[in-house]
PDB file of C-alpha atoms in Angstrom:
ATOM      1  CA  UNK A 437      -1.489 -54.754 -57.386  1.00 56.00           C
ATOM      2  CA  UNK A 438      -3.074 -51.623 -57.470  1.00 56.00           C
ATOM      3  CA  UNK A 439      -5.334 -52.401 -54.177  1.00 51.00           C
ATOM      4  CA  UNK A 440      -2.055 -53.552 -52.524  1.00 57.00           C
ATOM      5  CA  UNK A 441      -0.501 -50.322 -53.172  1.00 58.00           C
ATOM      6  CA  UNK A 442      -3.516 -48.617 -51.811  1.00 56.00           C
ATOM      7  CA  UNK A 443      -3.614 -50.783 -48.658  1.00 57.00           C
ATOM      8  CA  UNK A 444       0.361 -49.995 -48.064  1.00 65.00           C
ATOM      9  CA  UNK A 445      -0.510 -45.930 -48.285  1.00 62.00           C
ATOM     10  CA  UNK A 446      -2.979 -46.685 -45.742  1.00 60.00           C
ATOM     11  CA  UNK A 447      -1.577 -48.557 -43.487  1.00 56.00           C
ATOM     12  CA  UNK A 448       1.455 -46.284 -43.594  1.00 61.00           C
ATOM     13  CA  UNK A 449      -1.079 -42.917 -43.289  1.00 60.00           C
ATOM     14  CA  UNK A 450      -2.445 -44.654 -39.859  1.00 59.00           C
ATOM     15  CA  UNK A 451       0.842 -45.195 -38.678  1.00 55.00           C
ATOM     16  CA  UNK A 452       2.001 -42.073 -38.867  1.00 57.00           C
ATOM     17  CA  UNK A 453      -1.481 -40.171 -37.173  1.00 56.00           C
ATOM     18  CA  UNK A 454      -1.051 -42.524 -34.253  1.00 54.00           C
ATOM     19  CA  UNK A 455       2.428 -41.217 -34.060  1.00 54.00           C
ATOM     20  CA  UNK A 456       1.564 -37.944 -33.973  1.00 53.00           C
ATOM     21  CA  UNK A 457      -1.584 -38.415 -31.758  1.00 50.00           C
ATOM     22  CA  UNK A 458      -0.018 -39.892 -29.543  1.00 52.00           C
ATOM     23  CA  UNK A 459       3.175 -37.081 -29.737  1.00 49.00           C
ATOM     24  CA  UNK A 460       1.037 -34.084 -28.763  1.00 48.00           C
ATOM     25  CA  UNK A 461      -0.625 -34.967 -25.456  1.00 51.00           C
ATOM     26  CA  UNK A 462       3.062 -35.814 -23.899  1.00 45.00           C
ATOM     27  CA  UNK A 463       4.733 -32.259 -25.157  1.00 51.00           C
ATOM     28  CA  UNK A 464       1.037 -30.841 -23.687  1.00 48.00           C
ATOM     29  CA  UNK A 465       2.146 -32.090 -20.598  1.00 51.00           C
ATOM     30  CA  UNK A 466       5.468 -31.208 -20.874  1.00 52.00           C
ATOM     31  CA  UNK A 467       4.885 -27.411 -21.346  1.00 45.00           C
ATOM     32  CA  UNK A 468       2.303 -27.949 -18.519  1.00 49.00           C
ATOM     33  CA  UNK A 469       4.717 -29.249 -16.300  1.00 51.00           C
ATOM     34  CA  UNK A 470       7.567 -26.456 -16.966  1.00 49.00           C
ATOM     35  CA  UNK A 471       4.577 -23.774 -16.702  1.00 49.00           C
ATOM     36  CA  UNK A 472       3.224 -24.499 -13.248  1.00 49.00           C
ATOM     37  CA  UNK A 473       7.047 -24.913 -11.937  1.00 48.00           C
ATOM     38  CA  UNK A 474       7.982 -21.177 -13.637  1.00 46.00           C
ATOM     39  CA  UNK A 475       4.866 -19.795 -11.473  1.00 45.00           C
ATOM     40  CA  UNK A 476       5.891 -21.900  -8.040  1.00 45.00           C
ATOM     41  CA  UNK A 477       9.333 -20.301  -8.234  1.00 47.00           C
ATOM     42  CA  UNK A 478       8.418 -16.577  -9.162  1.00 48.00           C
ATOM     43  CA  UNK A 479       5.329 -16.751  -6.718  1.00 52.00           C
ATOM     44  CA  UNK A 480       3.774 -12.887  -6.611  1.00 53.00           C
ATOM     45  CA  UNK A 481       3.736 -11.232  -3.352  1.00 56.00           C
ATOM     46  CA  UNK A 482       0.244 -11.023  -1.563  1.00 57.00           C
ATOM     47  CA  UNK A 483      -1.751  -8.025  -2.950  1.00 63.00           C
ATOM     48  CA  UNK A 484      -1.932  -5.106  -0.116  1.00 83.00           C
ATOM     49  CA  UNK A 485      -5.067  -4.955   2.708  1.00 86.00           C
ATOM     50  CA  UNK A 486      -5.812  -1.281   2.039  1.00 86.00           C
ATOM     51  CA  UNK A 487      -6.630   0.484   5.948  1.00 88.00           C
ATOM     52  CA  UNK A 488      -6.740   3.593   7.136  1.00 85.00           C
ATOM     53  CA  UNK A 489      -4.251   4.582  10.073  1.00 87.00           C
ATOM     54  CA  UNK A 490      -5.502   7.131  12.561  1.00 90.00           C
ATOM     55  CA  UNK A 491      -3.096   9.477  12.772  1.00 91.00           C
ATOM     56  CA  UNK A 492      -2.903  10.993  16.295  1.00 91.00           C
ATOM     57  CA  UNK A 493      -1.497   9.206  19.557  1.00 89.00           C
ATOM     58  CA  UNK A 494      -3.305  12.169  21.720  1.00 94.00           C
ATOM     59  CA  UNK A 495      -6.323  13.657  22.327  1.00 97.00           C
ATOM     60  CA  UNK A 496      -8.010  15.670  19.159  1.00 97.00           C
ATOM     61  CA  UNK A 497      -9.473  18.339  21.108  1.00 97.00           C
ATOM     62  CA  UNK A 498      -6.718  19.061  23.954  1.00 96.00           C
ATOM     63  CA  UNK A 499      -3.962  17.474  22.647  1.00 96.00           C
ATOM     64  CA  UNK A 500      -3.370  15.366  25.843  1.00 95.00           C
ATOM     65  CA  UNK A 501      -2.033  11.754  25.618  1.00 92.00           C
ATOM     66  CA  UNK A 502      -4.690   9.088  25.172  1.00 90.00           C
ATOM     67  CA  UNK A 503      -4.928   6.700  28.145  1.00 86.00           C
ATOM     68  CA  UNK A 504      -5.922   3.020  28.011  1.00 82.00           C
ATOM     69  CA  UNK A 505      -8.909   2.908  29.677  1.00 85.00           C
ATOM     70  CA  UNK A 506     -10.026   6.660  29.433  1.00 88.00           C
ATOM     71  CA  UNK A 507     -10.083   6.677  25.357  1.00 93.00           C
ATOM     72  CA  UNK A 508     -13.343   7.905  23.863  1.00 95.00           C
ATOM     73  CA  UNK A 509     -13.687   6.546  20.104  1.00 95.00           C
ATOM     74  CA  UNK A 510     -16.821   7.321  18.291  1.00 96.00           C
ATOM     75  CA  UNK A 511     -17.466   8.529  14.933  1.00 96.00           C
ATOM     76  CA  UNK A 512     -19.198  11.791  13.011  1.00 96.00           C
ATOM     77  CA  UNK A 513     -20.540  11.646   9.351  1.00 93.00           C
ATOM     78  CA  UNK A 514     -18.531   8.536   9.040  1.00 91.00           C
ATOM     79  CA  UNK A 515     -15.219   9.359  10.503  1.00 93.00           C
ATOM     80  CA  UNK A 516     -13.702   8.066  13.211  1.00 95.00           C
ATOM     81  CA  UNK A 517     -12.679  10.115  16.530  1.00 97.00           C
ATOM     82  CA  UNK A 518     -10.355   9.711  19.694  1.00 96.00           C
ATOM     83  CA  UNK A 519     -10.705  12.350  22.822  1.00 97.00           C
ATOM     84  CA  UNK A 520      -9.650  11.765  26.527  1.00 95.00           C
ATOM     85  CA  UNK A 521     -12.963  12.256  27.926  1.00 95.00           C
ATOM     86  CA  UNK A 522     -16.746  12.352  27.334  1.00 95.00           C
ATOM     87  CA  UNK A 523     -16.364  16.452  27.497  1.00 96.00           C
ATOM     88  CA  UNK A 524     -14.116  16.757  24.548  1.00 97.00           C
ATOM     89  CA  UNK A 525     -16.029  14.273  22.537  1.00 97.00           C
ATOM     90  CA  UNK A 526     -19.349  16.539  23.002  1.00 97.00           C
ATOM     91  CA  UNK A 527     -16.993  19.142  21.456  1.00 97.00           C
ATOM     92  CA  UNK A 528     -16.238  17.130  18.215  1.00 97.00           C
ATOM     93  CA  UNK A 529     -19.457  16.248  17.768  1.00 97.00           C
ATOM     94  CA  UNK A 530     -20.927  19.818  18.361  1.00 97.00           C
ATOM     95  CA  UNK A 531     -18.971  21.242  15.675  1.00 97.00           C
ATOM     96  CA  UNK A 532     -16.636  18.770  14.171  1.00 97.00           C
ATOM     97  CA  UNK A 533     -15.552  20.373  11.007  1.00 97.00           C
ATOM     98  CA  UNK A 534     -12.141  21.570  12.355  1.00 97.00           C
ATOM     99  CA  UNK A 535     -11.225  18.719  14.172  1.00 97.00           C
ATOM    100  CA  UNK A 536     -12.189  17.074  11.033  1.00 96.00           C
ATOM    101  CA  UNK A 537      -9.327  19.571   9.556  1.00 96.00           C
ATOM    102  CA  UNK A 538      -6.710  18.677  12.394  1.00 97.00           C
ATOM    103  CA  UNK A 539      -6.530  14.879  11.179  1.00 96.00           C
ATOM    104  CA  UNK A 540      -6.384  15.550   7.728  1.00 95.00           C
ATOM    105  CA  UNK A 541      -3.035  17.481   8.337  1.00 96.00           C
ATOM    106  CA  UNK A 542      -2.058  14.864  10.785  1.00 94.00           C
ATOM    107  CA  UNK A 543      -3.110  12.295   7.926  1.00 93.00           C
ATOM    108  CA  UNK A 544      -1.015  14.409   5.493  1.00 94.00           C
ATOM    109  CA  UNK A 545       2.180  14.906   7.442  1.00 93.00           C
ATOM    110  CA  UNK A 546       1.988  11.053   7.903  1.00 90.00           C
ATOM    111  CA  UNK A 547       1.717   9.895   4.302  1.00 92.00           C
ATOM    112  CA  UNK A 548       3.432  12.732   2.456  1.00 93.00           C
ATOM    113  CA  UNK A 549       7.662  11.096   2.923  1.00 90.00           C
ATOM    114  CA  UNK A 550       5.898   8.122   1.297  1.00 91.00           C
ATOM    115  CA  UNK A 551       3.990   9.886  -1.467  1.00 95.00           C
ATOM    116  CA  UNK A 552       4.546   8.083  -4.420  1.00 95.00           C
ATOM    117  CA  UNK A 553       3.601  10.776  -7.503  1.00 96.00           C
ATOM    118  CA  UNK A 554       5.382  14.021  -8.238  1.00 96.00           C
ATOM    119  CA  UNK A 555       2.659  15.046 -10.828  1.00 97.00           C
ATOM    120  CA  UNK A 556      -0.926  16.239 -10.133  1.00 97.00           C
ATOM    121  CA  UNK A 557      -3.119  13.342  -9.388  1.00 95.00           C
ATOM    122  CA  UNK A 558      -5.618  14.926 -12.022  1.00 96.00           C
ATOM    123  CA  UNK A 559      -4.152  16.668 -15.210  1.00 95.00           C
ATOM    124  CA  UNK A 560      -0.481  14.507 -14.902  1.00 95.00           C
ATOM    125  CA  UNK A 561       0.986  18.116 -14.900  1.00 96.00           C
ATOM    126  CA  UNK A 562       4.603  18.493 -12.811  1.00 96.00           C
ATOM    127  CA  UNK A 563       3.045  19.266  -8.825  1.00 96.00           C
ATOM    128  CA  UNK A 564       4.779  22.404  -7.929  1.00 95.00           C
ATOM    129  CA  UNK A 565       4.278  24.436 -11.322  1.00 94.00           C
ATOM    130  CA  UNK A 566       1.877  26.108 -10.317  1.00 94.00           C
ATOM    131  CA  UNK A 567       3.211  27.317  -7.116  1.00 94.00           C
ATOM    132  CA  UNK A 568       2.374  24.605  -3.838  1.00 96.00           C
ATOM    133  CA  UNK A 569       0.117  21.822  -4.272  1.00 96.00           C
ATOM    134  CA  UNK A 570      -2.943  21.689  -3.074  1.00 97.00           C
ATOM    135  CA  UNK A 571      -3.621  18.426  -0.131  1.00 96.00           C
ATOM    136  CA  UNK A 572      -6.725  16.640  -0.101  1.00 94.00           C
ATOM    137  CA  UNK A 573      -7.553  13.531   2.287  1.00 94.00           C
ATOM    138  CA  UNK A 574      -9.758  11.788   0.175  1.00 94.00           C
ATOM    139  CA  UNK A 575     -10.695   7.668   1.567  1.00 91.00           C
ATOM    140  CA  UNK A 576      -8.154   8.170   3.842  1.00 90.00           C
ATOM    141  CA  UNK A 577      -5.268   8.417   1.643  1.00 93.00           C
ATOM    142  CA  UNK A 578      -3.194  12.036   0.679  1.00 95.00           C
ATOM    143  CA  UNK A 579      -4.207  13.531  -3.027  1.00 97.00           C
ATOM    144  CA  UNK A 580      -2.110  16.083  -3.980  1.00 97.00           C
ATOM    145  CA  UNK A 581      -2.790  18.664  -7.372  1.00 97.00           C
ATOM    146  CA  UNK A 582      -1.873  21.250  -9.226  1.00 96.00           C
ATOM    147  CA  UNK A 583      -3.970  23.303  -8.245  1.00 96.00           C
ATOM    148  CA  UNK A 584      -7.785  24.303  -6.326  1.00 95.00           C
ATOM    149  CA  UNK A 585      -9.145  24.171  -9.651  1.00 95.00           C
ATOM    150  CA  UNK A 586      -8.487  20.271  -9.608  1.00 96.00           C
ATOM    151  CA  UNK A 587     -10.436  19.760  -6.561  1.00 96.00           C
ATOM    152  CA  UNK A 588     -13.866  18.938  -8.054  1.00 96.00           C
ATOM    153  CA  UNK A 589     -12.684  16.918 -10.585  1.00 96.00           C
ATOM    154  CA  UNK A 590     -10.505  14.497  -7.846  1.00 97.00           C
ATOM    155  CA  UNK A 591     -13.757  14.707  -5.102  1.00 96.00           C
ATOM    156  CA  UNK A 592     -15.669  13.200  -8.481  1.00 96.00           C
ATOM    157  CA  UNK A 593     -12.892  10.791  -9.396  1.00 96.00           C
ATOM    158  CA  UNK A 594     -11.660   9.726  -5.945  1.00 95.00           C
ATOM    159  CA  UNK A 595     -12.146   6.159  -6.073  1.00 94.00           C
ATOM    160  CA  UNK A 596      -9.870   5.887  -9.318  1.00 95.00           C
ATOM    161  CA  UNK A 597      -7.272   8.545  -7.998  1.00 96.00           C
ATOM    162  CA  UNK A 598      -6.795   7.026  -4.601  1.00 94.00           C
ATOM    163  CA  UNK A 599      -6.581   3.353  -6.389  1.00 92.00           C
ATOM    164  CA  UNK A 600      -3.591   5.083  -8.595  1.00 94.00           C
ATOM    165  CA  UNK A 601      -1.400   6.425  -5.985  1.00 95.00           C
ATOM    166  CA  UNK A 602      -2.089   2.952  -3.421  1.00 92.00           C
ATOM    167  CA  UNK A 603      -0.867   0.740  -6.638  1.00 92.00           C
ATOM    168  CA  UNK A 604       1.944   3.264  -7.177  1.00 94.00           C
ATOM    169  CA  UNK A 605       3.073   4.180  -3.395  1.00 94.00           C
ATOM    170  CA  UNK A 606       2.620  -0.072  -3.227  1.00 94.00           C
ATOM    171  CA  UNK A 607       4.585  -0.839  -6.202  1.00 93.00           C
ATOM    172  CA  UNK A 608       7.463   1.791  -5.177  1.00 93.00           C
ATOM    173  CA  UNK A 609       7.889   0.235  -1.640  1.00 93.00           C
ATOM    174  CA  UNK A 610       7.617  -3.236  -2.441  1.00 92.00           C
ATOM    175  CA  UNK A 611      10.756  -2.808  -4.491  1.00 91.00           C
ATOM    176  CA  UNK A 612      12.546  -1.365  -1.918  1.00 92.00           C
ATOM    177  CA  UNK A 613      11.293  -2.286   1.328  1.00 95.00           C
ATOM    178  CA  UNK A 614      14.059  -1.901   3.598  1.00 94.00           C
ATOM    179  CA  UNK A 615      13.377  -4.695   6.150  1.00 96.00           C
ATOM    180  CA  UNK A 616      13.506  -8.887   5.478  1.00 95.00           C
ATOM    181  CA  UNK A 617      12.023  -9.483   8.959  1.00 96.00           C
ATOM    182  CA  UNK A 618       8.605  -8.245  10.030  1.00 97.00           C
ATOM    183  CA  UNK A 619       8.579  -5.134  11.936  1.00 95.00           C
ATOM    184  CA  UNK A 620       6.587  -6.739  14.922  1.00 96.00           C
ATOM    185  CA  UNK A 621       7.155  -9.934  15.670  1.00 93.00           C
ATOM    186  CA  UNK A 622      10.760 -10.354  14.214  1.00 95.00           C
ATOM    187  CA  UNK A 623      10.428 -13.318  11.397  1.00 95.00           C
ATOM    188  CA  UNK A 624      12.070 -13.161   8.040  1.00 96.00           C
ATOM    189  CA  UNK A 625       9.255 -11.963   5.199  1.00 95.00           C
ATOM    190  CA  UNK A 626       8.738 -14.565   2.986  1.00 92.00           C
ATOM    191  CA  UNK A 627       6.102 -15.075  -0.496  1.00 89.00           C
ATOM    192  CA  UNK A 628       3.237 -15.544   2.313  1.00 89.00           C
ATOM    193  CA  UNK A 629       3.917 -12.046   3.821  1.00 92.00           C
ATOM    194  CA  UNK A 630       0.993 -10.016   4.854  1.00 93.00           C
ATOM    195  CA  UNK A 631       1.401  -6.732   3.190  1.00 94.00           C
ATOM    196  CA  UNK A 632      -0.738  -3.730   4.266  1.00 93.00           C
ATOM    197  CA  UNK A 633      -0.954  -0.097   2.852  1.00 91.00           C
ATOM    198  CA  UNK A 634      -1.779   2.881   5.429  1.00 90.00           C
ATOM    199  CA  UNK A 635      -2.465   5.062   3.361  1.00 86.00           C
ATOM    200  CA  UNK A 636       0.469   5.713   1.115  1.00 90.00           C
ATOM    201  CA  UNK A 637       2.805   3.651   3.260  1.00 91.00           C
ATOM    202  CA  UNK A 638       3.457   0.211   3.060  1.00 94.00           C
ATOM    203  CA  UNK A 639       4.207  -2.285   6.108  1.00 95.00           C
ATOM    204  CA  UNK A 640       5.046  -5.735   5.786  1.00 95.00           C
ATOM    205  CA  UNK A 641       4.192  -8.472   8.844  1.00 96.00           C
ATOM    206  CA  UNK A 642       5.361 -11.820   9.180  1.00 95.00           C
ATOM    207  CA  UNK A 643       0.985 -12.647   9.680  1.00 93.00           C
ATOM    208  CA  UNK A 644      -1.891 -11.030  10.455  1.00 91.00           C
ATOM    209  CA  UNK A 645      -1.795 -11.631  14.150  1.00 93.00           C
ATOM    210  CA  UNK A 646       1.081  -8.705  14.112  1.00 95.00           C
ATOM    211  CA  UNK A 647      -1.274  -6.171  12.738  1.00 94.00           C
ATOM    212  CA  UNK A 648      -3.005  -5.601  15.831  1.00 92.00           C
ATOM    213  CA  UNK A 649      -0.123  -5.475  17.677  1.00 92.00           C
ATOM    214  CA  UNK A 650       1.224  -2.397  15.370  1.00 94.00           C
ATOM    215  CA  UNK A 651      -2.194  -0.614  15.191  1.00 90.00           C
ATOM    216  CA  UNK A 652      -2.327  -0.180  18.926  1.00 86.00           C
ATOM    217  CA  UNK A 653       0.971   2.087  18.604  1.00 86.00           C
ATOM    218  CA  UNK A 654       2.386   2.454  15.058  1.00 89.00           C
ATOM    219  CA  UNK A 655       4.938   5.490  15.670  1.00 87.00           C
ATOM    220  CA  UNK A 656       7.708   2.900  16.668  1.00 91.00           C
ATOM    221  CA  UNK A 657       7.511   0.952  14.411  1.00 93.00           C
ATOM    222  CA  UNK A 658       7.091   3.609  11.472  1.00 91.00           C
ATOM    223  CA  UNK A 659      10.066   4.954  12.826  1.00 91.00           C
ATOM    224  CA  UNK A 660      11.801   1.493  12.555  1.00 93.00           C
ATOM    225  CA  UNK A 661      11.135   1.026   9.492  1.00 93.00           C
ATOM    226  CA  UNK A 662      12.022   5.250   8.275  1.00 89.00           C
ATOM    227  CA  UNK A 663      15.383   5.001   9.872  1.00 91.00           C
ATOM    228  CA  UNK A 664      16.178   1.101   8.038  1.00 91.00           C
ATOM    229  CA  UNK A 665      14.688   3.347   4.677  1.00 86.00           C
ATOM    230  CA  UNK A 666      17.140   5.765   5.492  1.00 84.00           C
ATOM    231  CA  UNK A 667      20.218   3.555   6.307  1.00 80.00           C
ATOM    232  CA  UNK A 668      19.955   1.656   2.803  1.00 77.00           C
ATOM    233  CA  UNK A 669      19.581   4.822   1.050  1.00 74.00           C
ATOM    234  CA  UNK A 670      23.291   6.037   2.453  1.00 76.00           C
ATOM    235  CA  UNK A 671      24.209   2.437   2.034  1.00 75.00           C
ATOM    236  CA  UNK A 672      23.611   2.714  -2.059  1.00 69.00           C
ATOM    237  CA  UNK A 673      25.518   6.300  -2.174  1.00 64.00           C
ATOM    238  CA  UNK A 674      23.170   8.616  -0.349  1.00 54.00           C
ATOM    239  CA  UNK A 675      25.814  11.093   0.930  1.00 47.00           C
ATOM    240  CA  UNK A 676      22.769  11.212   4.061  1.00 48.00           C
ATOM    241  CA  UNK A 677      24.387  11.368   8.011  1.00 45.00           C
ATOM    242  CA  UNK A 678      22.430  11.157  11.250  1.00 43.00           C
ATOM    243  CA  UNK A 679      22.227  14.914  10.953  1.00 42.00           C
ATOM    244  CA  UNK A 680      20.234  14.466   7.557  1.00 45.00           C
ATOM    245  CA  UNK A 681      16.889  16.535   8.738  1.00 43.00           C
ATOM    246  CA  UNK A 682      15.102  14.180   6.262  1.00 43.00           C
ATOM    247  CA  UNK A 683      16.795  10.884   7.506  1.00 41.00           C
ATOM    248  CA  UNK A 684      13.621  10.311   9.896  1.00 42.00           C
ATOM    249  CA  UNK A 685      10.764  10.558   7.042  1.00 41.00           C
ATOM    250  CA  UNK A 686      13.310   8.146   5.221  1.00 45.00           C
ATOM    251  CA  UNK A 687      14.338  10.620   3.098  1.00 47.00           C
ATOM    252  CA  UNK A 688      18.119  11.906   2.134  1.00 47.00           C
ATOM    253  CA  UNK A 689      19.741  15.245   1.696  1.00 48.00           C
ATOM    254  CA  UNK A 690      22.164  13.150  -0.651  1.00 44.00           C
ATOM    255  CA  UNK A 691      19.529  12.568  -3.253  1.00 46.00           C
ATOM    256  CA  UNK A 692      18.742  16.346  -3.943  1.00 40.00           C
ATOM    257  CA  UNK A 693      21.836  17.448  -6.434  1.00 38.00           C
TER     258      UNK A 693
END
């Protein structure tokens, strides 16, 4: 009687763990299943190519428009040049330190609408406190600080500074990015966008093939993309008009109170 009994509880006990056993690997699945279709659906956007735009459409010496055919590109310590002719690039490479000086304000009149941080890119403190921030060009991309005495410190720290205000000038724009269709060839952006930061400024292409097509003249096409900025801005409440001086940087007069 007593060995029956036992026999019952385990019969009964192996039952039950089948049960179970066999239970877990189909809610596994389950959650598996729901998982990979909640990551299909909310699919990230491609992470940004990181490039450096040069930022003149003329000569660096005289100032002259550069002509196909006639462009001289070369580089000094590292950094890339464009003259009209084989005279003016003896000049840049005789003594290139202010042409060197002439594309980082070029570089910095370029990036600064987009700039994505109004606090010093070193000690966090509000930029402007200590009377007009100081520009650097540092890896291509604008830097701006407190003051000179934050220099050093960003020149030492450049790689994590300039990967701070790409993320955040990236972030920003990719929330707001005033255009569905690519800027070049015209298709709607989609989850397999190409997405590309100049600097601080972010264009999105339909595909790569469109990138070459934008780096041989960008201004249009930053324009483009400024004056849609600038449109959706009024759109949301902007009070911004045509005559908005700031309405071609993207910018609105409406947003200062």
């Amino acid at each position: 009687s007593d060995l029956m009994n036992l026999s019952r509880i385990l019969v009964g006990a192996l039952v039950l763990a089948c049960a179970l056993f066999s239970a877990v690997p189909l809610s596994a699945q389950q959650v598996t299943a729901t998982a990979t279709a909640t990551v299909e659906v909310q699919k990230a956007p491609e992470l940004p190519v990181q490039k450096v735009l040069y930022p003149l459409s003329t000569c660096v010496v005289t100032d002259e428009p550069l002509e196909d055919g006639k462009i001289k590109v070369f580089e000094v310590d590292g950094r890339t040049y464009k003259t009209c002719c084989g005279r003016c690039q003896k000049k840049v490479e005789a003594d290139p330190a202010p042409f060197a000086a002439k594309l980082d304000a070029a570089l910095v009149a370029q990036q600064l609408p987009t700039y994505p941080l109004d606090v010093c890119a070193v000690t966090g403190k509000k930029l402007g406190s200590m009377g007009d921030p100081v520009q650097l060009v540092l890896d291509g991309t604008l830097v701006q600080l407190c003051c000179k005495g934050c220099t050093k410190k960003a020149v030492a720290g450049a790689d994590r500074i300039v990967e701070r205000i790409r993320t955040a000038a990236f972030e920003a724009q990719l929330a707001s990015y005033p255009l569905t269709t690519c800027v070049v060839g015209g298709h709607e952006l989609d989850v397999d966008a190409v997405n590309v930061m100049y600097g601080t400024t972010l264009v999105r292409f339909c595909c790569a093939g469109c990138t070459d097509d934008f780096e041989k003249d960008p201004a249009p096409f930053l324009a483009k993309i400024a004056t849609a900025g600038a449109g959706a801005k009024a759109a949301a409440g902007g009070a911004c008009g045509t005559e908005c001086l700031e309405a071609a940087t993207g910018g609105c007069c409406g947003d200062t109170p």
